[in-house]
Amino acid sequence: MKTVEQVLSEPSPATVNYRINNTRSTLQELIDSGTSQAGLRRSSSDRTPKDSSKVDNSSTKLNWKNGVLVPCLLNIWGVIMFLRLGWVVGQAGVWLGSLIIIFSNLVTTITALSMCAICTNGEVKGGGVYFLISRALGPVFGGCIGILFFVAQAVATSLYIVGFGESIVDLMDSLGVDPFTGSVLNDIRVIGIGTAIVLLLVALNGIGWYAKCQIGLLIVLVIAMIAVFIGAFLPDLPSAEDNQLAGFVGFGWRNFHANFQTDPQIPEVEQDFFKVFAVFFPAVTGIMAGANLSGDLDDPSHAIPKGTLTAIAMTFVSYMALLWFIGLTCEDCVGVYCPEGGATQEEIEDLIDNGTLPTGGLLYNKLIMKDVALWAPLVYIGVFAATLSSALASLVGAPRILQSVAGDQLFPWQCLHYFAQGVGVGNEPFRAYFLTFFITCACVSIGKLDIIAPLISNFFMISYAMTNYACFAASSSKATGWRPSFRYYNKWLSGFGAVLCIVVMFFIEWVTALVTCILCFAIFRYLTYIDPAVNWGEAGEAKKYVNALQTMETLQLTNKEHVKTFRPQFLVLTGPLEERAWLVKFVSLLQKGRGLMICADIIVGNEARGTAKSFYKDSSGNDGADLALTDVVDDSSGLTSLSVSSDDKHHEKAIDLATDYEMALARRRKGDDFLTNQSIWARKCPGAFCEVIVASSIFDGVQTLLQTSGLGRMRPNTVVMGFKHDWRDDSVEEVANYERTIRASLSAHLGLMIVRDDNAKFDLNMKSALSVKSRHGDENDQGCLSCITCCKDGGNTEAKTDTVKVQVHNSVSETLENGHSENGDKLASKLKRRGTHHENPVSSRLEIERSLPTSLSGNRIDVWWLSDDGGLTMLLPHLLVQNQRFKSHNLRVMAVVQSQDESSVKLHRVQVKMAHLLAKFRIKAETIGVEVNMNTKASDKTVNRFESLGIKMEDLNAEEVAKTNFQLRLSEVVREQSSDASCVFIVLPIPETGLRVRLYCSWLDMLSNDMPPMVMMRGNNEQVLTFFS
């Protein structure tokens, strides 16, 4: 009996179908599959390894207790608990001390909830916290948090090592051993550096034994805490007098009020609530230990939330119990040097200067727990176990975070990529080990735990803030893929946690917090700017979509358009973008108004099918164009399947349509790549989008674009197209379609621009910084890399060839160098119009772009505002000179007077009126008066050049002769006045009904041929300029 999969030719819904590496058949493959079972792309062998791996590895996985709970408890119960909890009570008192613990656990609990939301938002793989956040929320958040976590873990290693050194020095002092360096601080530094070296050697030799010893280390810590609880009821053991000198006097109602005192070991710091909080906070920062083992957990989505929150609850209870026990059984200070002991401030300062520090009470006896405990050596053993295990865990964990960040290559820094390489079978990050070691030693050299602890608190706070904010951003984006199953997660709670962390940072030390926030923001913005070439699902992407949609809706509700809010939005008929790079670049120069630009590429159906079929031939060697392409499938074997049908015309048309759409998708991807190619643009082409459609003809495609391009208010209002150079040689139908495109654009109430740039001078360097002078030499330089030897007679060809070191194919180069062949001239002209972005360039794209000029030659842009079209012909040149690349160019506006007789016309009045109008528009430009006499015939040279285009004057009727003569006279005046301009803008002649299409094209050709880049344009007669406020 056939299965459902066999009947439907498709796989049934299953978990294996949604693996990242799974590949489904395309819809077209299913349509063409017939009975070939194309939908079943996976064999049973594809599933077997995954199923077997589950069975084989399940026995080695860790559950929530030994995989999350135990590591978290070991990292949370650490050096601060033994060495600074009593000091916290002495400074803040029992009530404020309790508040510090509650506040600290509030921050870590909120962060843990955010982390749990990430862990339950899909299947979790190995890689630790950095991997979880980066894959769940994107490379920007992941890279930022990864760097911060690495620094935090590296600095935390020094905290544990300094704590170990303090406990050794305290033990030496209790045994009556003097400092071997003559200074307690130097003893701590030497012991710390030595310990760091030993731990580095242990890490380099492998720490597999550490995971096996975790339960034993946890038992040691628990025994040490139990010894403290029991000893609190025995103040006379071993000696009541010794205990009283140490500050341990038994239960009593004391230490309820704050007693913030300057610590003799760090007299430069005046203690307050947040200073004490900063010292204690590292005691609760081990909440990420379980997430770091996510790859070794049996069910991470269940184990991480349960184990982490249980660890937070257990450590909170234990901290509160220890604080109250110590606070009620110990004095805050013992001896004459206490605030109420009678010693003057000068005596206390002399004591500090002499290095003889008070050692009794909660304020000065940092390891008072050993005096409270039932047996002091148990506390020392607990301190040693806590400090060394935590230091080793951090020393091993930090390099792996750095290795992961470097391996993902989010940052384009070779110095960071150096740390991605590992050693051995386990890919051990030896290089990152040494970097972590040097950072640790630098912090150990500080030697004071009370200074290092606030620094760690600062880094952990910003890390937790980023974690909370990342979850808040992901939830606020309303992305369909963000579905955390953790029931107690709330986006507003995460947002509050992010703000809370930042606020606390500034209360602790605002200077350090400001520097850290600036660093974090810089990393975040830098990653956003460079946009790493990875696709992990960035949290902000979905939010951008929501914001964009809401903005579009708001914009759509604003029904009233006003001339003051007008901005040009372009529909650019480019064809394949890389072939008309100069046209795309030119329109991008007009983006001062930050308008929309849609680069349209129209694929004619026959063209797409012919291109696709040309790659295939049948087995007898016949051209694939004679075949009906029914299926082209790259299957798992790498073979190509091609089925042929000669009778089923309906099926053949369906396949042709699929081929068209496939080519359109490929061209759209190629166009998007061009617009975002950072070797061409500083970042991307501003405001530009690529649209590719399939149509039966170019004109049909233009009609579709005119009606459907854009969305809502974000629709093009100006059409931009190139000049049709082959209008003389092309068929009448194609020339008519070109003219109909012009007519359709104007009929759609859109502005129109026809840009003619034979030498691709607008193919500029859009990436390099601008210089004061243009780099392309004098005015005779054509500025086109593809035509390196095409220059005017008398030009220094050799110099120009040396300036631009780019050649095309050898045959093309030889043709261009000779410059005499008719075919060579046509090819050179074609290459000029296409610009430098031809296929298969010898030099790289980046080298080509660097060789391009940064602006046009000259310093003047002429505007022939012949008729009032609403002001678009004046607005766009103004926007062009606002561009930084054209700041050195000046506008010159021609005030044209049309004269019917031979009498002279006073141009001064017209010139003044134009200058007054431009001043009203706040457009800075020079005004020149120009006369065009309609009764004066065009010169014989101009007429002969016109007739060489294939149209004879005697073949025209009287009306056509008059209009043609005016256009020829206008071309003479324009050529006389503006042949030396950098660029020319001129009003486009109207294609009147009944006008011959070739005659109209000849007018445009005469007006623009052998001229600087010319923009023939016309507005839609709707006002786009105003002088009212």
Short mmCIF file of C-alpha atoms in Angstrom, two decimals, residues 553-793:
data_model
loop_
_atom_site.label_atom_id
_atom_site.label_comp_id
_atom_site.label_asym_id
_atom_site.label_seq_id
_atom_site.Cartn_x
_atom_site.Cartn_y
_atom_site.Cartn_z
CA GLU A 553 -0.01 53.70 7.62
CA THR A 554 0.48 57.08 9.29
CA LEU A 555 1.76 58.56 6.04
CA GLN A 556 -1.20 57.13 4.15
CA LEU A 557 -3.62 58.83 6.55
CA THR A 558 -2.06 62.16 5.61
CA ASN A 559 -4.14 62.61 2.48
CA LYS A 560 -3.28 66.23 1.87
CA GLU A 561 -0.09 66.78 -0.12
CA HIS A 562 1.59 70.16 0.02
CA VAL A 563 4.20 71.68 -2.21
CA LYS A 564 6.45 72.31 0.81
CA THR A 565 6.61 68.60 1.57
CA PHE A 566 7.24 67.52 -2.01
CA ARG A 567 10.26 65.36 -2.59
CA PRO A 568 11.23 63.71 -5.88
CA GLN A 569 10.71 59.95 -5.97
CA PHE A 570 12.18 58.24 -8.98
CA LEU A 571 11.27 55.27 -11.13
CA VAL A 572 14.55 54.60 -12.97
CA LEU A 573 14.33 52.38 -16.05
CA THR A 574 17.79 50.90 -15.77
CA GLY A 575 17.56 47.39 -17.13
CA PRO A 576 20.27 45.27 -15.48
CA LEU A 577 21.70 47.67 -12.92
CA GLU A 578 25.35 46.83 -13.41
CA GLU A 579 25.05 47.73 -17.11
CA ARG A 580 23.80 51.25 -16.35
CA ALA A 581 25.67 52.01 -13.17
CA TRP A 582 26.15 55.62 -14.28
CA LEU A 583 22.38 56.17 -14.44
CA VAL A 584 21.85 54.75 -10.95
CA LYS A 585 24.70 56.87 -9.60
CA PHE A 586 23.34 60.01 -11.25
CA VAL A 587 19.90 59.61 -9.66
CA SER A 588 21.50 58.85 -6.30
CA LEU A 589 23.21 62.25 -6.52
CA LEU A 590 19.73 63.81 -6.45
CA GLN A 591 18.89 62.18 -3.11
CA LYS A 592 19.42 65.33 -1.04
CA GLY A 593 15.68 65.19 -0.49
CA ARG A 594 15.99 61.55 0.64
CA GLY A 595 13.34 60.41 -1.80
CA LEU A 596 12.50 56.95 -3.06
CA MET A 597 14.36 55.42 -6.01
CA ILE A 598 13.04 52.26 -7.68
CA CYS A 599 15.49 50.80 -10.19
CA ALA A 600 13.33 48.88 -12.64
CA ASP A 601 14.48 45.99 -14.80
CA ILE A 602 12.03 44.63 -17.38
CA ILE A 603 12.51 41.12 -18.70
CA VAL A 604 10.77 40.30 -21.95
CA GLY A 605 9.41 36.75 -21.79
CA ASN A 606 11.11 35.52 -24.94
CA GLU A 607 14.42 36.93 -23.73
CA ALA A 608 14.25 35.05 -20.45
CA ARG A 609 13.36 31.74 -22.02
CA GLY A 610 15.94 32.11 -24.73
CA THR A 611 18.64 32.88 -22.18
CA ALA A 612 17.71 29.91 -20.05
CA LYS A 613 17.43 27.42 -22.91
CA SER A 614 20.69 28.44 -24.50
CA PHE A 615 22.55 26.65 -21.72
CA TYR A 616 21.08 23.26 -22.54
CA LYS A 617 21.39 20.93 -25.51
CA ASP A 618 19.80 17.60 -26.13
CA SER A 619 21.79 14.39 -26.33
CA SER A 620 22.09 14.64 -30.12
CA GLY A 621 23.77 18.04 -29.91
CA ASN A 622 20.77 20.10 -31.06
CA ASP A 623 20.39 23.56 -29.71
CA GLY A 624 18.30 23.64 -26.56
CA ALA A 625 16.22 26.48 -28.02
CA ASP A 626 14.38 23.87 -30.13
CA LEU A 627 13.32 22.05 -26.97
CA ALA A 628 10.58 22.75 -24.49
CA LEU A 629 12.30 23.16 -21.16
CA THR A 630 10.07 21.31 -18.66
CA ASP A 631 12.30 20.74 -15.69
CA VAL A 632 15.76 21.78 -14.61
CA VAL A 633 16.48 20.27 -11.22
CA ASP A 634 19.78 20.02 -9.39
CA ASP A 635 19.16 16.87 -7.40
CA SER A 636 21.31 15.40 -4.66
CA SER A 637 23.41 13.52 -7.16
CA GLY A 638 24.40 16.68 -8.94
CA LEU A 639 22.75 15.62 -12.22
CA THR A 640 20.41 17.72 -14.30
CA SER A 641 17.06 16.37 -15.28
CA LEU A 642 15.58 17.65 -18.56
CA SER A 643 12.23 16.44 -19.87
CA VAL A 644 10.98 17.27 -23.32
CA SER A 645 7.41 17.54 -24.52
CA SER A 646 6.51 18.47 -28.10
CA ASP A 647 2.70 18.28 -27.94
CA ASP A 648 1.58 19.65 -24.61
CA LYS A 649 1.59 23.38 -25.40
CA HIS A 650 -0.14 24.27 -22.18
CA HIS A 651 2.57 22.55 -20.17
CA GLU A 652 5.26 24.23 -22.23
CA LYS A 653 3.78 27.67 -21.54
CA ALA A 654 3.67 26.92 -17.84
CA ILE A 655 7.32 25.94 -17.86
CA ASP A 656 8.20 29.06 -19.85
CA LEU A 657 6.43 31.18 -17.25
CA ALA A 658 8.33 29.46 -14.44
CA THR A 659 11.58 30.11 -16.27
CA ASP A 660 10.69 33.79 -16.58
CA TYR A 661 10.00 34.09 -12.86
CA GLU A 662 13.18 32.26 -11.92
CA MET A 663 15.21 34.66 -14.03
CA ALA A 664 13.37 37.62 -12.50
CA LEU A 665 14.23 36.41 -9.00
CA ALA A 666 17.87 35.95 -9.99
CA ARG A 667 18.03 39.41 -11.56
CA ARG A 668 16.41 40.96 -8.48
CA ARG A 669 18.99 39.36 -6.21
CA LYS A 670 21.73 40.59 -8.52
CA GLY A 671 20.26 44.09 -8.50
CA ASP A 672 20.00 44.11 -4.71
CA ASP A 673 23.62 43.03 -4.50
CA PHE A 674 24.61 45.92 -6.74
CA LEU A 675 22.73 48.47 -4.61
CA THR A 676 24.40 47.18 -1.44
CA ASN A 677 27.85 46.52 -2.88
CA GLN A 678 30.20 48.31 -0.48
CA SER A 679 32.95 48.42 -3.07
CA ILE A 680 30.68 50.81 -5.01
CA TRP A 681 28.79 52.67 -2.28
CA ALA A 682 29.92 53.98 1.05
CA ARG A 683 27.27 51.73 2.56
CA LYS A 684 24.44 51.29 0.06
CA CYS A 685 22.73 53.31 -2.61
CA PRO A 686 20.55 55.72 -0.58
CA GLY A 687 16.81 55.14 -0.81
CA ALA A 688 17.20 52.70 -3.70
CA PHE A 689 15.31 49.45 -4.31
CA CYS A 690 15.39 47.03 -7.21
CA GLU A 691 12.26 45.84 -8.96
CA VAL A 692 12.29 43.24 -11.75
CA ILE A 693 9.19 42.28 -13.70
CA VAL A 694 8.45 39.98 -16.62
CA ALA A 695 6.38 41.39 -19.49
CA SER A 696 5.56 40.51 -23.07
CA SER A 697 7.25 43.74 -24.23
CA ILE A 698 9.22 46.62 -22.81
CA PHE A 699 6.28 48.98 -23.16
CA ASP A 700 3.93 46.58 -21.38
CA GLY A 701 6.46 46.37 -18.58
CA VAL A 702 6.67 50.16 -18.36
CA GLN A 703 2.89 50.40 -18.16
CA THR A 704 2.85 47.86 -15.34
CA LEU A 705 5.53 49.76 -13.46
CA LEU A 706 3.79 53.09 -13.89
CA GLN A 707 0.63 51.66 -12.35
CA THR A 708 2.00 49.43 -9.61
CA SER A 709 5.39 50.73 -8.47
CA GLY A 710 5.64 51.84 -4.88
CA LEU A 711 3.27 51.48 -1.96
CA GLY A 712 0.83 54.02 -0.60
CA ARG A 713 2.39 57.47 -0.52
CA MET A 714 5.79 55.99 -1.33
CA ARG A 715 5.18 56.00 -5.06
CA PRO A 716 7.41 57.41 -7.80
CA ASN A 717 6.51 60.84 -9.13
CA THR A 718 9.33 61.10 -11.67
CA VAL A 719 10.38 58.63 -14.36
CA VAL A 720 14.06 58.49 -15.35
CA MET A 721 15.20 56.78 -18.52
CA GLY A 722 18.20 56.76 -20.80
CA PHE A 723 18.41 58.06 -24.34
CA LYS A 724 17.76 55.56 -27.12
CA HIS A 725 20.96 55.73 -29.14
CA ASP A 726 19.91 53.13 -31.71
CA TRP A 727 16.66 54.79 -32.72
CA ARG A 728 17.84 55.07 -36.32
CA ASP A 729 18.68 51.39 -36.69
CA ASP A 730 15.93 49.84 -34.57
CA SER A 731 12.54 48.82 -35.91
CA VAL A 732 9.69 51.28 -36.15
CA GLU A 733 7.79 49.34 -33.50
CA GLU A 734 10.63 49.58 -30.97
CA VAL A 735 11.11 53.30 -31.62
CA ALA A 736 7.37 53.80 -31.26
CA ASN A 737 7.43 51.92 -27.96
CA TYR A 738 10.17 54.27 -26.75
CA GLU A 739 8.09 57.28 -27.70
CA ARG A 740 4.98 55.71 -26.13
CA THR A 741 6.96 55.25 -22.92
CA ILE A 742 7.62 58.99 -22.85
CA ARG A 743 4.01 59.75 -23.63
CA ALA A 744 2.70 57.24 -21.04
CA SER A 745 4.89 58.72 -18.30
CA LEU A 746 3.58 62.20 -18.97
CA SER A 747 -0.01 60.94 -19.28
CA ALA A 748 0.36 59.30 -15.85
CA HIS A 749 0.98 62.81 -14.44
CA LEU A 750 4.59 62.01 -13.64
CA GLY A 751 7.70 64.03 -14.22
CA LEU A 752 10.10 62.68 -16.84
CA MET A 753 13.87 62.77 -17.24
CA ILE A 754 15.77 61.48 -20.28
CA VAL A 755 19.45 61.34 -19.43
CA ARG A 756 22.08 61.19 -22.16
CA ASP A 757 25.62 60.56 -21.01
CA ASP A 758 27.52 59.03 -23.92
CA ASN A 759 30.82 58.89 -22.07
CA ALA A 760 29.36 57.68 -18.75
CA LYS A 761 30.76 60.71 -16.95
CA PHE A 762 28.24 60.13 -14.16
CA ASP A 763 29.98 56.84 -13.44
CA LEU A 764 31.67 58.43 -10.42
CA ASN A 765 33.48 57.13 -7.41
CA MET A 766 30.69 57.08 -4.84
CA LYS A 767 32.80 55.61 -2.06
CA SER A 768 36.03 57.62 -1.75
CA ALA A 769 36.28 60.85 0.20
CA LEU A 770 36.10 63.98 -1.92
CA SER A 771 39.12 66.10 -2.60
CA VAL A 772 39.20 69.79 -3.38
CA LYS A 773 40.14 69.20 -7.01
CA SER A 774 38.70 66.56 -9.27
CA ARG A 775 41.01 63.68 -10.00
CA HIS A 776 40.07 63.12 -13.61
CA GLY A 777 42.19 65.82 -15.15
CA ASP A 778 41.13 68.49 -17.62
CA GLU A 779 37.88 68.90 -19.46
CA ASN A 780 38.97 66.80 -22.42
CA ASP A 781 39.20 63.70 -20.26
CA GLN A 782 36.21 61.54 -21.03
CA GLY A 783 36.05 60.08 -17.52
CA CYS A 784 35.16 56.62 -18.78
CA LEU A 785 37.34 53.68 -17.84
CA SER A 786 36.01 51.43 -20.53
CA CYS A 787 37.20 53.81 -23.23
CA ILE A 788 40.64 54.67 -21.97
CA THR A 789 41.99 55.92 -25.31
CA CYS A 790 38.91 57.70 -26.66
CA CYS A 791 39.83 61.36 -26.29
CA LYS A 792 39.72 64.42 -28.46
CA ASP A 793 42.35 65.09 -31.06
#
